[in-house]
């Protein structure tokens, strides 16, 4: 349980100072489980209540963002020479200790989750959980049914690493285009799986993690806050639990 005063919860989430939080509450801009609360001393449990400011979810001290990672930025918190996904965030979010949940290569685009919740990150990336990830790709050479069967059996990478069975779908109208679902997260996994079939990747985009898909309204470099339901979709919990 994590019970606190409402003004403290908003302040701890980095959305406002304590006095600004009181003003937000007094202004009727804060809701707890859908009900406007005007008392800053109101106590809420951040683990079970949905708290929002101007409709934006505040999940206790923890924050969860969906970013449409653009090409050319690193999935890292900082780098001396290169731009990272953290550099795409505004100052007020940069100070919250957010980090990427897993990594996408510099040239890979698509769904990247950022959080400051280490337990959530572990739940998503733990090799034991086998959380599915869906990628869209374009490859140099056309794919065929033998590739589908090889993915289904489990690809053995060029260095001998064995991958779990994965689902390969080929675009009926364009055999250089398709989708792959993997249930683990090895280094450069999708590129290496396709390369092992002699089909080097030209472009790679992550479409979903668990049952959470990249929001079609987001443009590369944009991000949005995730709701509790979104988080449940990622870790495949029944949202009505
Ligand atoms: N697999 C890859 O090869 N690259 C990524 O960025 C993600 C998965």
PDB file of C-alpha atoms in Angstrom, residues 88-227:
ATOM      1  CA  UNK A  88      13.373  13.894 -26.327  1.00  0.00           C
ATOM      2  CA  UNK A  89      11.585  14.505 -23.027  1.00  0.00           C
ATOM      3  CA  UNK A  90      10.791  17.887 -21.485  1.00  0.00           C
ATOM      4  CA  UNK A  91      12.832  19.041 -18.502  1.00  0.00           C
ATOM      5  CA  UNK A  92      10.167  18.207 -15.888  1.00  0.00           C
ATOM      6  CA  UNK A  93      10.138  14.552 -16.971  1.00  0.00           C
ATOM      7  CA  UNK A  94      13.917  14.276 -17.347  1.00  0.00           C
ATOM      8  CA  UNK A  95      14.388  14.750 -13.611  1.00  0.00           C
ATOM      9  CA  UNK A  96      12.213  11.765 -12.670  1.00  0.00           C
ATOM     10  CA  UNK A  97      14.828   9.070 -13.243  1.00  0.00           C
ATOM     11  CA  UNK A  98      13.063   7.504 -16.214  1.00  0.00           C
ATOM     12  CA  UNK A  99      14.813   4.800 -18.217  1.00  0.00           C
ATOM     13  CA  UNK A 100      13.875   2.655 -21.207  1.00  0.00           C
ATOM     14  CA  UNK A 101      12.260  -0.730 -20.583  1.00  0.00           C
ATOM     15  CA  UNK A 102      14.509  -2.889 -22.739  1.00  0.00           C
ATOM     16  CA  UNK A 103      16.304  -1.516 -25.763  1.00  0.00           C
ATOM     17  CA  UNK A 104      15.688  -0.822 -29.384  1.00  0.00           C
ATOM     18  CA  UNK A 105      18.670  -0.422 -31.708  1.00  0.00           C
ATOM     19  CA  UNK A 106      19.599   3.080 -32.802  1.00  0.00           C
ATOM     20  CA  UNK A 107      18.053   2.521 -36.229  1.00  0.00           C
ATOM     21  CA  UNK A 108      14.958   0.676 -34.919  1.00  0.00           C
ATOM     22  CA  UNK A 109      11.794   2.727 -34.511  1.00  0.00           C
ATOM     23  CA  UNK A 110       8.507   2.188 -32.700  1.00  0.00           C
ATOM     24  CA  UNK A 111       7.128   1.400 -29.281  1.00  0.00           C
ATOM     25  CA  UNK A 112       9.479   2.050 -26.384  1.00  0.00           C
ATOM     26  CA  UNK A 113       8.262   2.203 -22.789  1.00  0.00           C
ATOM     27  CA  UNK A 114      10.004   4.521 -20.355  1.00  0.00           C
ATOM     28  CA  UNK A 115       9.533   4.266 -16.612  1.00  0.00           C
ATOM     29  CA  UNK A 116      11.189   4.838 -13.249  1.00  0.00           C
ATOM     30  CA  UNK A 117       9.618   1.655 -11.842  1.00  0.00           C
ATOM     31  CA  UNK A 118      12.357  -0.980 -11.681  1.00  0.00           C
ATOM     32  CA  UNK A 119       9.939  -3.766 -10.722  1.00  0.00           C
ATOM     33  CA  UNK A 120       7.785  -3.073 -13.764  1.00  0.00           C
ATOM     34  CA  UNK A 121      10.867  -3.034 -15.979  1.00  0.00           C
ATOM     35  CA  UNK A 122      11.949  -6.377 -14.547  1.00  0.00           C
ATOM     36  CA  UNK A 123       8.469  -7.865 -15.052  1.00  0.00           C
ATOM     37  CA  UNK A 124       8.540  -6.879 -18.726  1.00  0.00           C
ATOM     38  CA  UNK A 125      12.114  -7.815 -19.562  1.00  0.00           C
ATOM     39  CA  UNK A 126      12.580 -10.917 -17.389  1.00  0.00           C
ATOM     40  CA  UNK A 127      13.489 -13.851 -19.663  1.00  0.00           C
ATOM     41  CA  UNK A 128      11.183 -16.041 -17.554  1.00  0.00           C
ATOM     42  CA  UNK A 129       8.069 -14.078 -18.504  1.00  0.00           C
ATOM     43  CA  UNK A 130       8.282 -14.554 -22.298  1.00  0.00           C
ATOM     44  CA  UNK A 131       6.369 -11.349 -22.983  1.00  0.00           C
ATOM     45  CA  UNK A 132       5.649 -11.182 -26.698  1.00  0.00           C
ATOM     46  CA  UNK A 133       6.944  -8.367 -28.893  1.00  0.00           C
ATOM     47  CA  UNK A 134       5.699  -7.706 -32.395  1.00  0.00           C
ATOM     48  CA  UNK A 135       7.989  -6.121 -34.997  1.00  0.00           C
ATOM     49  CA  UNK A 136       7.325  -4.981 -38.551  1.00  0.00           C
ATOM     50  CA  UNK A 137      10.234  -5.233 -40.948  1.00  0.00           C
ATOM     51  CA  UNK A 138      11.427  -4.839 -44.495  1.00  0.00           C
ATOM     52  CA  UNK A 139      14.173  -7.218 -45.612  1.00  0.00           C
ATOM     53  CA  UNK A 140      16.612  -7.168 -48.544  1.00  0.00           C
ATOM     54  CA  UNK A 141      15.428 -10.449 -50.095  1.00  0.00           C
ATOM     55  CA  UNK A 142      11.990 -12.045 -50.318  1.00  0.00           C
ATOM     56  CA  UNK A 143      10.829 -14.392 -47.581  1.00  0.00           C
ATOM     57  CA  UNK A 144       9.070 -17.682 -48.181  1.00  0.00           C
ATOM     58  CA  UNK A 145       7.288 -20.528 -46.429  1.00  0.00           C
ATOM     59  CA  UNK A 146      10.613 -22.191 -45.465  1.00  0.00           C
ATOM     60  CA  UNK A 147      11.415 -19.078 -43.416  1.00  0.00           C
ATOM     61  CA  UNK A 148       8.052 -19.343 -41.625  1.00  0.00           C
ATOM     62  CA  UNK A 149       8.783 -22.983 -40.765  1.00  0.00           C
ATOM     63  CA  UNK A 150      12.325 -22.152 -39.569  1.00  0.00           C
ATOM     64  CA  UNK A 151      10.987 -19.425 -37.254  1.00  0.00           C
ATOM     65  CA  UNK A 152       8.329 -21.824 -35.989  1.00  0.00           C
ATOM     66  CA  UNK A 153      10.984 -24.464 -35.158  1.00  0.00           C
ATOM     67  CA  UNK A 154      13.255 -21.924 -33.442  1.00  0.00           C
ATOM     68  CA  UNK A 155      16.038 -20.144 -35.303  1.00  0.00           C
ATOM     69  CA  UNK A 156      19.666 -20.983 -34.506  1.00  0.00           C
ATOM     70  CA  UNK A 157      21.710 -17.814 -34.926  1.00  0.00           C
ATOM     71  CA  UNK A 158      24.997 -17.715 -36.811  1.00  0.00           C
ATOM     72  CA  UNK A 159      26.952 -17.890 -33.501  1.00  0.00           C
ATOM     73  CA  UNK A 160      24.992 -20.987 -32.403  1.00  0.00           C
ATOM     74  CA  UNK A 161      22.576 -19.175 -30.055  1.00  0.00           C
ATOM     75  CA  UNK A 162      19.212 -20.924 -29.978  1.00  0.00           C
ATOM     76  CA  UNK A 163      16.089 -18.774 -30.165  1.00  0.00           C
ATOM     77  CA  UNK A 164      12.646 -19.765 -28.974  1.00  0.00           C
ATOM     78  CA  UNK A 165      10.051 -20.483 -31.656  1.00  0.00           C
ATOM     79  CA  UNK A 166       8.777 -17.235 -33.158  1.00  0.00           C
ATOM     80  CA  UNK A 167       5.915 -16.320 -35.481  1.00  0.00           C
ATOM     81  CA  UNK A 168       6.832 -15.013 -38.924  1.00  0.00           C
ATOM     82  CA  UNK A 169       4.111 -13.460 -41.088  1.00  0.00           C
ATOM     83  CA  UNK A 170       4.845 -12.466 -44.672  1.00  0.00           C
ATOM     84  CA  UNK A 171       2.904  -9.767 -46.513  1.00  0.00           C
ATOM     85  CA  UNK A 172       0.986 -11.527 -49.304  1.00  0.00           C
ATOM     86  CA  UNK A 173       1.564  -8.588 -51.656  1.00  0.00           C
ATOM     87  CA  UNK A 174       5.203  -7.948 -50.768  1.00  0.00           C
ATOM     88  CA  UNK A 175       7.431 -10.861 -49.660  1.00  0.00           C
ATOM     89  CA  UNK A 176      10.122  -8.406 -48.492  1.00  0.00           C
ATOM     90  CA  UNK A 177       7.711  -7.038 -45.895  1.00  0.00           C
ATOM     91  CA  UNK A 178       6.338  -8.772 -42.843  1.00  0.00           C
ATOM     92  CA  UNK A 179       5.904  -9.126 -39.117  1.00  0.00           C
ATOM     93  CA  UNK A 180       7.631 -11.232 -36.505  1.00  0.00           C
ATOM     94  CA  UNK A 181       6.527 -12.011 -32.961  1.00  0.00           C
ATOM     95  CA  UNK A 182       9.271 -12.990 -30.527  1.00  0.00           C
ATOM     96  CA  UNK A 183       8.903 -14.140 -26.930  1.00  0.00           C
ATOM     97  CA  UNK A 184      12.320 -13.131 -25.609  1.00  0.00           C
ATOM     98  CA  UNK A 185      14.730 -10.234 -26.041  1.00  0.00           C
ATOM     99  CA  UNK A 186      18.185 -11.286 -27.154  1.00  0.00           C
ATOM    100  CA  UNK A 187      20.688  -8.721 -28.464  1.00  0.00           C
ATOM    101  CA  UNK A 188      19.762  -7.609 -32.030  1.00  0.00           C
ATOM    102  CA  UNK A 189      17.459 -10.607 -32.018  1.00  0.00           C
ATOM    103  CA  UNK A 190      15.136  -9.917 -34.929  1.00  0.00           C
ATOM    104  CA  UNK A 191      17.925  -8.687 -37.199  1.00  0.00           C
ATOM    105  CA  UNK A 192      20.064 -11.711 -36.380  1.00  0.00           C
ATOM    106  CA  UNK A 193      17.172 -14.145 -36.858  1.00  0.00           C
ATOM    107  CA  UNK A 194      16.398 -12.761 -40.293  1.00  0.00           C
ATOM    108  CA  UNK A 195      20.101 -12.503 -41.204  1.00  0.00           C
ATOM    109  CA  UNK A 196      20.508 -16.189 -40.328  1.00  0.00           C
ATOM    110  CA  UNK A 197      17.991 -16.886 -43.118  1.00  0.00           C
ATOM    111  CA  UNK A 198      20.032 -14.757 -45.543  1.00  0.00           C
ATOM    112  CA  UNK A 199      17.465 -11.921 -45.344  1.00  0.00           C
ATOM    113  CA  UNK A 200      19.179  -8.870 -43.829  1.00  0.00           C
ATOM    114  CA  UNK A 201      16.867  -6.264 -42.343  1.00  0.00           C
ATOM    115  CA  UNK A 202      16.463  -2.866 -43.995  1.00  0.00           C
ATOM    116  CA  UNK A 203      14.014  -1.350 -41.539  1.00  0.00           C
ATOM    117  CA  UNK A 204      12.626  -2.514 -38.215  1.00  0.00           C
ATOM    118  CA  UNK A 205       9.775  -1.083 -36.167  1.00  0.00           C
ATOM    119  CA  UNK A 206       8.324  -2.364 -32.883  1.00  0.00           C
ATOM    120  CA  UNK A 207       4.535  -2.431 -33.045  1.00  0.00           C
ATOM    121  CA  UNK A 208       3.588  -3.909 -29.682  1.00  0.00           C
ATOM    122  CA  UNK A 209       4.781  -5.245 -26.335  1.00  0.00           C
ATOM    123  CA  UNK A 210       2.471  -7.770 -24.686  1.00  0.00           C
ATOM    124  CA  UNK A 211      -0.982  -6.660 -25.821  1.00  0.00           C
ATOM    125  CA  UNK A 212      -0.098  -2.956 -25.831  1.00  0.00           C
ATOM    126  CA  UNK A 213       0.268  -1.451 -29.305  1.00  0.00           C
ATOM    127  CA  UNK A 214       1.985   1.717 -30.416  1.00  0.00           C
ATOM    128  CA  UNK A 215      -0.609   4.495 -30.406  1.00  0.00           C
ATOM    129  CA  UNK A 216      -1.390   5.358 -34.023  1.00  0.00           C
ATOM    130  CA  UNK A 217      -1.780   9.027 -33.038  1.00  0.00           C
ATOM    131  CA  UNK A 218       1.870   9.316 -31.960  1.00  0.00           C
ATOM    132  CA  UNK A 219       4.443  10.623 -34.419  1.00  0.00           C
ATOM    133  CA  UNK A 220       8.151   9.650 -34.176  1.00  0.00           C
ATOM    134  CA  UNK A 221       9.667  11.350 -31.122  1.00  0.00           C
ATOM    135  CA  UNK A 222       6.290  11.873 -29.428  1.00  0.00           C
ATOM    136  CA  UNK A 223       5.194  10.187 -26.226  1.00  0.00           C
ATOM    137  CA  UNK A 224       2.171   9.792 -23.962  1.00  0.00           C
ATOM    138  CA  UNK A 225       1.441   8.629 -20.420  1.00  0.00           C
ATOM    139  CA  UNK A 226       0.292   5.042 -19.994  1.00  0.00           C
ATOM    140  CA  UNK A 227      -2.778   4.157 -17.953  1.00  0.00           C
TER     141      UNK A 227
END
